[in-house]
Amino acid sequence: MRICIATSGSGGINDFVSTVFGRCPTFTIVDIEGNEIKNIRVIQNPGYVSGSGAGVLAAQEIVNEGCNVLISGSVGPNSYQVLMAGHIDMRASPPTSVKDAINLFLEGKLPVAVPVHGGGRRGMGMGMGRGHGPW
Amino acid sequence: MVGEGVEWEWVWEEVMDHGSMIIGVTGGKGGTGKSTFAVNISSLLSRKYRVKLIDADVECPNDHILFSKELKNEVRERIFIPSFNYQKCIKCSLCQKNCSENAIVMFKNGYPFLLPNLCSSCKTCYIVCPTKAIESGSKFIGSTFITEINENLTLVTGMLDPGQERSYPMVLRTLDRANEIKSEITIIDTSAGTGNHVAASLMDAEIVFAVTEETPLGLHDLEMIERLIEKMDKMYYVIVNRHGISDINIKEKVLGKIPYDERIAESYYRGIPAVEMFKNTDIENYFLEPLMEVGIWQR
């Protein structure tokens, strides 16, 4: 089983789970074999520097990396659609260390993530202040 | 008070030359009285000319409310979105790579699919597809309306559907629909802000009135809209609304100051243009003066 954790710093097993998914800087990808952590890898999130559609880019990357599970603080509505299409098991985690988050997941204690509408009236895919209306 | 060195003759010649004149009403800040000003000057001008008022504030059009009219002659408007023909698709991922909004999703060895909410209908995918696997689809974004206010005044309204995020294409559709109506004077009431939806509304305007108020926020947003108008190389003047509510005094390029007056507020909530409700009073002059200064209305 391959787990991807959205991490808030430079990634790795001691980094912390990011509160956001689309615009977190790195993804830490671990393979689990019989409740043991193997093969820790860190990849850059292409959505971190993207103008718009960050969540979509990030989600595509996760699916293309062959991950089965995503652990993140939250998942945005656009990312959610893509991750659903890619059959990813999305789990929400508090901002603990990656290690703790994986253990919590393996114990079955992480709840299923639901899409959030962040950032006020028009959170949906409206990065960098685009598309904002009069208010 | 104002009007020093205003090239009103030039403006008047424009009207005479091609038999029509386009006035943009904008302002940057929301709630300064753009619609009030646009509704009142179109009401005034319709006494002499055939006027069309275009309500390009497609996110919340309200000019018809200020005239107490129901919107009529609805036309549903649609925009391009890609529709994939998977029989022709060779999974080259060119559409996905070239989509600047990242609206096209493609998994490894999978076919591309679209997240319609993110699509800006730029047609790039349609152009780059080497096998013509992307066909023209469409989605509804809103409606345009043509409402007759009086025999000389027609209101063209664009209204974005709730939940739609892009007002720019809707503004273009509204301006297109307005071409159906012939008029001597066209007044375009833009939305607040300085985004591309405002720029699109002002594209054809020959003279722009920036309506603002004398508050710190009004001043700030006026600066932003001035930068936009200067970039677009338009002739513009500032109209100060609710004059007298603060100590701030805007002087530059000011063509008219509409004082804070409860009678205007009353006409606003009654849904009658102030110039109709208080005909032949000083209220009428507040709106008439700027028009006289630029020579659209002659003494």
Short mmCIF file of C-alpha atoms in Angstrom, two decimals:
data_model
loop_
_atom_site.label_atom_id
_atom_site.label_comp_id
_atom_site.label_asym_id
_atom_site.label_seq_id
_atom_site.Cartn_x
_atom_site.Cartn_y
_atom_site.Cartn_z
CA MET A 1 0.00 0.00 0.00
CA ARG A 2 1.32 3.42 -0.93
CA ILE A 3 0.46 6.38 1.28
CA CYS A 4 0.97 10.02 0.32
CA ILE A 5 1.15 12.61 3.07
CA ALA A 6 0.82 16.30 2.27
CA THR A 7 3.68 17.83 4.26
CA SER A 8 4.16 21.42 5.34
CA GLY A 9 7.97 21.68 5.15
CA SER A 10 10.73 19.93 3.24
CA GLY A 11 9.05 16.55 3.66
CA GLY A 12 10.21 13.32 5.28
CA ILE A 13 9.07 11.13 8.13
CA ASN A 14 9.62 13.81 10.79
CA ASP A 15 7.90 16.63 8.93
CA PHE A 16 4.36 17.67 9.79
CA VAL A 17 1.10 17.06 8.00
CA SER A 18 0.06 20.15 6.05
CA THR A 19 -3.28 21.76 6.80
CA VAL A 20 -3.86 22.27 3.07
CA PHE A 21 -3.51 19.88 0.16
CA GLY A 22 -3.30 21.77 -3.16
CA ARG A 23 -0.75 24.33 -2.00
CA CYS A 24 1.41 22.34 0.40
CA PRO A 25 5.11 22.45 -0.61
CA THR A 26 5.94 18.74 -0.59
CA PHE A 27 4.44 15.27 -0.62
CA THR A 28 6.01 12.50 1.42
CA ILE A 29 5.28 9.12 -0.12
CA VAL A 30 5.76 5.95 1.90
CA ASP A 31 5.18 2.29 1.08
CA ILE A 32 3.62 0.14 3.78
CA GLU A 33 4.39 -3.54 3.91
CA GLY A 34 2.75 -5.41 6.76
CA ASN A 35 2.37 -2.39 9.05
CA GLU A 36 6.01 -1.36 8.46
CA ILE A 37 7.13 1.81 6.76
CA LYS A 38 9.38 1.22 3.77
CA ASN A 39 10.72 3.42 0.95
CA ILE A 40 10.26 7.01 2.13
CA ARG A 41 10.29 9.41 -0.80
CA VAL A 42 9.71 13.16 -1.01
CA ILE A 43 8.37 14.85 -4.14
CA GLN A 44 7.71 18.53 -4.83
CA ASN A 45 4.09 19.55 -5.22
CA PRO A 46 3.62 21.08 -8.69
CA GLY A 47 0.55 22.91 -7.37
CA TYR A 48 2.64 24.87 -4.83
CA VAL A 49 3.84 27.30 -7.52
CA SER A 50 0.92 26.98 -9.91
CA GLY A 51 -1.18 30.02 -10.77
CA SER A 52 -4.57 28.38 -10.79
CA GLY A 53 -5.91 24.86 -10.50
CA ALA A 54 -3.28 23.98 -7.88
CA GLY A 55 -5.40 21.24 -6.34
CA VAL A 56 -6.02 19.64 -9.71
CA LEU A 57 -2.30 19.50 -10.52
CA ALA A 58 -1.43 18.15 -7.08
CA ALA A 59 -4.14 15.50 -7.23
CA GLN A 60 -3.00 14.35 -10.67
CA GLU A 61 0.52 13.96 -9.33
CA ILE A 62 -0.72 11.79 -6.46
CA VAL A 63 -2.71 9.55 -8.80
CA ASN A 64 0.20 9.29 -11.25
CA GLU A 65 2.54 8.31 -8.41
CA GLY A 66 0.32 5.30 -7.86
CA CYS A 67 -0.75 6.19 -4.33
CA ASN A 68 -3.70 4.46 -2.69
CA VAL A 69 -4.14 6.73 0.33
CA LEU A 70 -3.78 10.46 0.87
CA ILE A 71 -3.36 11.97 4.32
CA SER A 72 -3.85 15.74 4.47
CA GLY A 73 -5.25 18.39 6.76
CA SER A 74 -8.01 19.14 4.28
CA VAL A 75 -8.98 18.59 0.66
CA GLY A 76 -10.42 21.28 -1.61
CA PRO A 77 -13.44 20.72 -3.86
CA ASN A 78 -11.52 20.48 -7.14
CA SER A 79 -8.85 18.20 -5.72
CA TYR A 80 -11.62 16.08 -4.26
CA GLN A 81 -13.18 15.48 -7.68
CA VAL A 82 -9.85 14.44 -9.21
CA LEU A 83 -8.85 12.23 -6.28
CA MET A 84 -12.27 10.55 -6.40
CA ALA A 85 -11.77 9.85 -10.10
CA GLY A 86 -8.35 8.39 -9.26
CA HIS A 87 -9.85 6.12 -6.55
CA ILE A 88 -7.73 7.60 -3.76
CA ASP A 89 -8.71 6.95 -0.15
CA MET A 90 -8.64 10.46 1.36
CA ARG A 91 -8.05 10.81 5.08
CA ALA A 92 -8.06 13.93 7.23
CA SER A 93 -5.41 14.35 9.86
CA PRO A 94 -4.54 16.97 12.46
CA PRO A 95 -1.12 18.62 11.92
CA THR A 96 0.88 15.94 13.71
CA SER A 97 4.17 14.42 12.55
CA VAL A 98 4.11 12.17 9.48
CA LYS A 99 5.05 9.18 11.60
CA ASP A 100 2.15 9.71 14.01
CA ALA A 101 -0.27 10.29 11.15
CA ILE A 102 0.73 7.00 9.49
CA ASN A 103 0.36 5.13 12.77
CA LEU A 104 -3.03 6.71 13.37
CA PHE A 105 -4.09 5.68 9.87
CA LEU A 106 -2.87 2.11 10.34
CA GLU A 107 -4.84 1.95 13.60
CA GLY A 108 -7.88 3.09 11.63
CA LYS A 109 -8.24 6.32 13.59
CA LEU A 110 -8.12 8.87 10.75
CA PRO A 111 -11.55 9.94 9.49
CA VAL A 112 -12.44 10.09 5.80
CA ALA A 113 -11.78 13.61 4.43
CA VAL A 114 -14.68 15.69 3.12
CA PRO A 115 -14.15 18.56 0.66
CA VAL A 116 -13.96 22.00 2.20
CA HIS A 117 -14.82 25.34 0.65
CA GLY A 118 -12.04 27.52 1.98
CA GLY A 119 -11.30 31.20 1.59
CA GLY A 120 -14.63 32.94 1.91
CA ARG A 121 -17.26 33.39 -0.73
CA ARG A 122 -15.37 31.94 -3.66
CA GLY A 123 -12.89 29.41 -2.44
CA MET A 124 -13.38 27.09 -5.31
CA GLY A 125 -10.32 27.01 -7.53
CA MET A 126 -9.85 30.72 -7.29
CA GLY A 127 -6.20 30.93 -6.39
CA MET A 128 -4.24 34.17 -6.33
CA GLY A 129 -7.24 36.42 -6.10
CA ARG A 130 -8.49 35.66 -9.59
CA GLY A 131 -12.09 35.93 -10.51
CA HIS A 132 -13.01 38.02 -7.54
CA GLY A 133 -16.01 40.19 -8.01
CA PRO A 134 -17.10 43.44 -6.48
CA TRP A 135 -16.93 42.54 -2.83
CA MET B 1 -16.49 74.58 -9.95
CA VAL B 2 -15.30 72.45 -12.80
CA GLY B 3 -14.91 72.17 -16.53
CA GLU B 4 -11.69 74.11 -17.09
CA GLY B 5 -10.25 73.18 -20.44
CA VAL B 6 -12.75 70.42 -21.13
CA GLU B 7 -12.70 69.51 -24.80
CA TRP B 8 -16.45 69.35 -25.12
CA GLU B 9 -16.46 70.29 -28.77
CA TRP B 10 -14.43 67.22 -29.55
CA VAL B 11 -16.98 65.06 -27.76
CA TRP B 12 -19.88 66.61 -29.57
CA GLU B 13 -18.23 66.10 -32.96
CA GLU B 14 -17.83 62.42 -32.08
CA VAL B 15 -21.56 62.12 -31.56
CA MET B 16 -22.31 63.90 -34.79
CA ASP B 17 -19.71 61.95 -36.77
CA HIS B 18 -20.87 58.39 -36.43
CA GLY B 19 -24.28 59.12 -35.11
CA SER B 20 -23.64 57.32 -31.86
CA MET B 21 -21.67 57.82 -28.69
CA ILE B 22 -20.63 55.36 -26.02
CA ILE B 23 -20.34 56.43 -22.40
CA GLY B 24 -18.85 54.16 -19.74
CA VAL B 25 -19.82 54.52 -16.08
CA THR B 26 -17.40 52.88 -13.67
CA GLY B 27 -15.71 53.77 -10.40
CA GLY B 28 -13.65 51.06 -8.79
CA LYS B 29 -15.31 50.99 -5.39
CA GLY B 30 -18.62 49.23 -4.97
CA GLY B 31 -21.69 51.12 -3.77
CA THR B 32 -20.56 54.59 -4.82
CA GLY B 33 -23.52 55.19 -7.09
CA LYS B 34 -22.46 53.90 -10.49
CA SER B 35 -25.89 52.48 -11.22
CA THR B 36 -27.68 55.50 -9.75
CA PHE B 37 -25.63 57.82 -11.95
CA ALA B 38 -26.02 55.64 -15.04
CA VAL B 39 -29.76 55.28 -14.57
CA ASN B 40 -30.24 59.00 -14.02
CA ILE B 41 -28.18 60.21 -16.96
CA SER B 42 -29.79 57.67 -19.28
CA SER B 43 -33.17 58.82 -18.09
CA LEU B 44 -32.15 62.44 -18.74
CA LEU B 45 -30.61 61.75 -22.14
CA SER B 46 -33.64 59.72 -23.26
CA ARG B 47 -35.62 62.99 -23.27
CA LYS B 48 -33.58 64.10 -26.29
CA TYR B 49 -31.93 61.02 -27.78
CA ARG B 50 -32.51 57.34 -28.37
CA VAL B 51 -30.54 55.76 -25.55
CA LYS B 52 -29.58 52.24 -24.62
CA LEU B 53 -28.33 51.46 -21.17
CA ILE B 54 -26.20 48.33 -20.87
CA ASP B 55 -26.09 46.83 -17.39
CA ALA B 56 -22.73 45.05 -17.58
CA ASP B 57 -22.59 44.36 -13.84
CA VAL B 58 -23.43 40.75 -14.64
CA GLU B 59 -22.84 39.46 -11.13
CA CYS B 60 -25.68 41.48 -9.69
CA PRO B 61 -27.47 43.55 -12.34
CA ASN B 62 -29.82 46.02 -10.67
CA ASP B 63 -30.54 48.82 -13.11
CA HIS B 64 -33.98 47.36 -13.82
CA ILE B 65 -34.78 47.57 -10.09
CA LEU B 66 -33.92 51.28 -10.10
CA PHE B 67 -36.44 51.66 -12.95
CA SER B 68 -39.00 49.35 -11.22
CA LYS B 69 -39.16 47.13 -14.31
CA GLU B 70 -39.31 43.39 -14.81
CA LEU B 71 -36.63 41.95 -17.09
CA LYS B 72 -37.98 40.85 -20.49
CA ASN B 73 -36.88 39.02 -23.67
CA GLU B 74 -34.56 36.53 -22.04
CA VAL B 75 -31.92 34.76 -24.13
CA ARG B 76 -29.84 32.01 -22.53
CA GLU B 77 -26.13 32.44 -23.27
CA ARG B 78 -23.56 29.69 -23.52
CA ILE B 79 -19.77 29.44 -23.81
CA PHE B 80 -17.34 26.91 -25.25
CA ILE B 81 -16.11 24.00 -23.20
CA PRO B 82 -14.15 21.08 -24.70
CA SER B 83 -15.99 17.86 -25.37
CA PHE B 84 -13.68 14.87 -25.78
CA ASN B 85 -14.09 12.30 -28.54
CA TYR B 86 -12.27 9.34 -27.01
CA GLN B 87 -12.35 7.40 -30.29
CA LYS B 88 -9.94 9.94 -31.80
CA CYS B 89 -7.87 10.65 -28.65
CA ILE B 90 -4.28 9.37 -28.76
CA LYS B 91 -3.55 10.31 -25.11
CA CYS B 92 -0.80 12.73 -26.15
CA SER B 93 -1.64 14.93 -23.10
CA LEU B 94 -1.08 18.14 -25.13
CA CYS B 95 -4.45 19.51 -24.03
CA GLN B 96 -3.65 18.88 -20.37
CA LYS B 97 -0.17 20.42 -20.61
CA ASN B 98 -1.39 23.53 -22.40
CA CYS B 99 -4.38 24.22 -20.17
CA SER B 100 -3.38 27.35 -18.25
CA GLU B 101 -6.22 26.88 -15.77
CA ASN B 102 -5.38 23.20 -15.13
CA ALA B 103 -8.99 22.38 -15.87
CA ILE B 104 -8.10 19.24 -17.84
CA VAL B 105 -7.17 16.20 -15.77
CA MET B 106 -5.28 13.26 -17.20
CA PHE B 107 -3.97 10.29 -15.26
CA LYS B 108 -1.09 8.13 -16.44
CA ASN B 109 -2.36 6.03 -19.37
CA GLY B 110 -5.82 7.50 -18.95
CA TYR B 111 -8.01 9.67 -21.13
CA PRO B 112 -8.28 13.39 -20.37
CA PHE B 113 -11.37 14.75 -18.68
CA LEU B 114 -12.57 18.21 -17.78
CA LEU B 115 -13.40 20.00 -14.56
CA PRO B 116 -15.92 22.43 -16.09
CA ASN B 117 -15.81 24.83 -13.14
CA LEU B 118 -12.19 25.72 -13.83
CA CYS B 119 -12.50 26.05 -17.61
CA SER B 120 -12.12 29.64 -18.87
CA SER B 121 -13.25 28.62 -22.39
CA CYS B 122 -10.01 29.85 -23.97
CA LYS B 123 -10.15 27.09 -26.66
CA THR B 124 -6.41 26.35 -26.36
CA CYS B 125 -7.06 22.61 -26.02
CA TYR B 126 -9.28 22.73 -29.10
CA ILE B 127 -6.46 24.34 -31.11
CA VAL B 128 -3.55 22.17 -29.93
CA CYS B 129 -5.29 18.80 -30.28
CA PRO B 130 -3.44 17.04 -33.17
CA THR B 131 -6.22 14.55 -33.92
CA LYS B 132 -9.23 16.87 -33.57
CA ALA B 133 -10.44 14.74 -30.70
CA ILE B 134 -11.67 17.84 -28.90
CA GLU B 135 -15.02 19.01 -30.18
CA SER B 136 -16.98 22.13 -29.36
CA GLY B 137 -19.17 21.57 -26.37
CA SER B 138 -20.98 24.30 -24.51
CA LYS B 139 -22.35 25.20 -21.16
CA PHE B 140 -24.85 27.80 -20.04
CA ILE B 141 -23.38 30.71 -18.11
CA GLY B 142 -26.26 33.13 -17.82
CA SER B 143 -28.94 35.15 -19.57
CA THR B 144 -29.24 38.45 -21.37
CA PHE B 145 -32.38 40.55 -21.33
CA ILE B 146 -33.69 43.44 -23.38
CA THR B 147 -36.21 45.57 -21.53
CA GLU B 148 -37.93 48.66 -22.85
CA ILE B 149 -38.00 51.38 -20.20
CA ASN B 150 -39.65 54.08 -22.28
CA GLU B 151 -39.98 54.74 -26.01
CA ASN B 152 -36.49 56.26 -26.15
CA LEU B 153 -34.71 54.14 -23.58
CA THR B 154 -33.87 50.44 -23.77
CA LEU B 155 -32.11 48.48 -21.06
CA VAL B 156 -29.84 45.57 -21.98
CA THR B 157 -29.01 43.41 -18.97
CA GLY B 158 -26.56 40.57 -18.56
CA MET B 159 -27.09 38.19 -15.67
CA LEU B 160 -24.64 35.49 -14.67
CA ASP B 161 -26.10 32.23 -13.37
CA PRO B 162 -25.63 31.66 -9.64
CA GLY B 163 -22.49 29.62 -9.00
CA GLN B 164 -20.73 30.67 -12.21
CA GLU B 165 -17.32 32.08 -11.51
CA ARG B 166 -16.34 33.90 -14.68
CA SER B 167 -18.05 37.16 -15.47
CA TYR B 168 -15.78 38.18 -18.37
CA PRO B 169 -17.42 36.02 -21.09
CA MET B 170 -20.85 37.06 -19.81
CA VAL B 171 -19.93 40.76 -20.23
CA LEU B 172 -18.91 40.06 -23.83
CA ARG B 173 -22.22 38.26 -24.48
CA THR B 174 -24.12 41.21 -23.02
CA LEU B 175 -22.29 43.70 -25.25
CA ASP B 176 -22.98 41.42 -28.25
CA ARG B 177 -26.68 41.27 -27.44
CA ALA B 178 -26.77 45.06 -27.13
CA ASN B 179 -25.78 45.33 -30.79
CA GLU B 180 -29.37 44.34 -31.63
CA ILE B 181 -30.52 47.76 -30.43
CA LYS B 182 -29.87 50.88 -32.45
CA SER B 183 -29.27 54.02 -30.44
CA GLU B 184 -27.69 57.44 -30.54
CA ILE B 185 -26.20 57.19 -27.08
CA THR B 186 -25.02 54.03 -25.37
CA ILE B 187 -24.37 54.04 -21.64
CA ILE B 188 -22.46 51.12 -20.17
CA ASP B 189 -22.84 50.57 -16.43
CA THR B 190 -19.88 48.44 -15.36
CA SER B 191 -19.46 46.41 -12.21
CA ALA B 192 -17.19 47.48 -9.39
CA GLY B 193 -13.52 46.57 -9.37
CA THR B 194 -10.79 46.81 -11.97
CA GLY B 195 -10.80 43.27 -13.33
CA ASN B 196 -11.02 42.15 -16.93
CA HIS B 197 -14.82 42.24 -16.74
CA VAL B 198 -14.63 46.00 -16.16
CA ALA B 199 -11.99 46.43 -18.87
CA ALA B 200 -14.18 44.47 -21.30
CA SER B 201 -17.15 46.73 -20.56
CA LEU B 202 -15.10 49.87 -21.17
CA MET B 203 -13.44 48.58 -24.34
CA ASP B 204 -15.59 50.59 -26.75
CA ALA B 205 -16.36 53.54 -24.50
CA GLU B 206 -15.41 56.96 -25.88
CA ILE B 207 -15.83 58.80 -22.62
CA VAL B 208 -15.69 57.32 -19.14
CA PHE B 209 -17.25 58.67 -15.95
CA ALA B 210 -15.63 57.33 -12.80
CA VAL B 211 -18.16 57.65 -9.99
CA THR B 212 -16.60 57.71 -6.56
CA GLU B 213 -17.15 58.97 -3.05
CA GLU B 214 -14.89 61.03 -0.81
CA THR B 215 -13.82 58.28 1.57
CA PRO B 216 -10.34 56.73 1.99
CA LEU B 217 -11.53 53.55 0.29
CA GLY B 218 -13.17 55.52 -2.50
CA LEU B 219 -9.93 57.41 -3.09
CA HIS B 220 -7.89 54.22 -3.14
CA ASP B 221 -10.15 52.49 -5.62
CA LEU B 222 -10.37 55.62 -7.75
CA GLU B 223 -6.59 55.50 -8.16
CA MET B 224 -6.82 51.90 -9.32
CA ILE B 225 -9.57 52.58 -11.84
CA GLU B 226 -7.68 55.65 -13.10
CA ARG B 227 -4.70 53.46 -13.81
CA LEU B 228 -6.87 51.06 -15.77
CA ILE B 229 -8.56 53.82 -17.77
CA GLU B 230 -5.23 55.50 -18.52
CA LYS B 231 -3.83 52.18 -19.70
CA MET B 232 -6.80 51.84 -22.03
CA ASP B 233 -6.18 55.40 -23.24
CA LYS B 234 -9.72 56.63 -22.62
CA MET B 235 -10.95 60.11 -21.93
CA TYR B 236 -12.31 60.13 -18.40
CA TYR B 237 -13.80 62.36 -15.74
CA VAL B 238 -14.53 61.88 -12.06
CA ILE B 239 -18.00 62.26 -10.60
CA VAL B 240 -18.11 62.59 -6.82
CA ASN B 241 -21.24 61.13 -5.29
CA ARG B 242 -22.48 61.77 -1.73
CA HIS B 243 -20.38 64.92 -1.59
CA GLY B 244 -20.10 66.36 1.90
CA ILE B 245 -19.92 63.17 3.94
CA SER B 246 -16.27 63.70 4.86
CA ASP B 247 -13.41 66.20 4.89
CA ILE B 248 -11.69 64.59 1.94
CA ASN B 249 -11.87 66.73 -1.16
CA ILE B 250 -11.20 65.21 -4.55
CA LYS B 251 -10.29 67.91 -7.06
CA GLU B 252 -8.50 66.35 -9.98
CA LYS B 253 -10.54 65.73 -13.13
CA VAL B 254 -13.77 66.26 -11.18
CA LEU B 255 -16.63 67.07 -13.50
CA GLY B 256 -19.48 67.10 -11.04
CA LYS B 257 -20.26 66.69 -7.39
CA ILE B 258 -23.56 65.18 -6.35
CA PRO B 259 -24.20 66.20 -2.74
CA TYR B 260 -25.52 63.82 -0.14
CA ASP B 261 -29.24 64.37 -0.46
CA GLU B 262 -32.04 62.41 1.16
CA ARG B 263 -34.27 63.01 -1.83
CA ILE B 264 -31.92 60.92 -3.99
CA ALA B 265 -32.04 58.17 -1.39
CA GLU B 266 -35.83 58.36 -1.43
CA SER B 267 -35.99 58.04 -5.22
CA TYR B 268 -33.62 55.09 -4.92
CA TYR B 269 -35.85 53.08 -2.64
CA ARG B 270 -38.99 54.05 -4.51
CA GLY B 271 -37.42 52.73 -7.71
CA ILE B 272 -37.89 55.92 -9.72
CA PRO B 273 -34.87 57.76 -11.21
CA ALA B 274 -34.24 60.92 -9.16
CA VAL B 275 -34.37 63.10 -12.27
CA GLU B 276 -37.93 61.87 -12.97
CA MET B 277 -39.15 62.03 -9.41
CA PHE B 278 -37.78 65.55 -8.88
CA LYS B 279 -38.15 66.96 -12.36
CA ASN B 280 -37.10 70.59 -12.81
CA THR B 281 -35.45 70.83 -9.40
CA ASP B 282 -31.83 71.19 -8.34
CA ILE B 283 -31.57 67.38 -8.25
CA GLU B 284 -31.91 67.32 -12.02
CA ASN B 285 -29.06 69.83 -12.28
CA TYR B 286 -26.64 67.61 -10.36
CA PHE B 287 -26.87 65.02 -13.11
CA LEU B 288 -27.29 67.49 -15.94
CA GLU B 289 -24.20 69.55 -15.15
CA PRO B 290 -21.56 66.92 -16.00
CA LEU B 291 -23.37 66.17 -19.26
CA MET B 292 -23.37 69.87 -20.13
CA GLU B 293 -19.69 70.18 -19.27
CA VAL B 294 -18.69 67.57 -21.82
CA GLY B 295 -21.18 68.89 -24.33
CA ILE B 296 -23.37 65.81 -24.60
CA TRP B 297 -26.30 67.91 -23.42
CA GLN B 298 -26.38 71.41 -24.77
CA ARG B 299 -27.66 74.33 -22.80
#
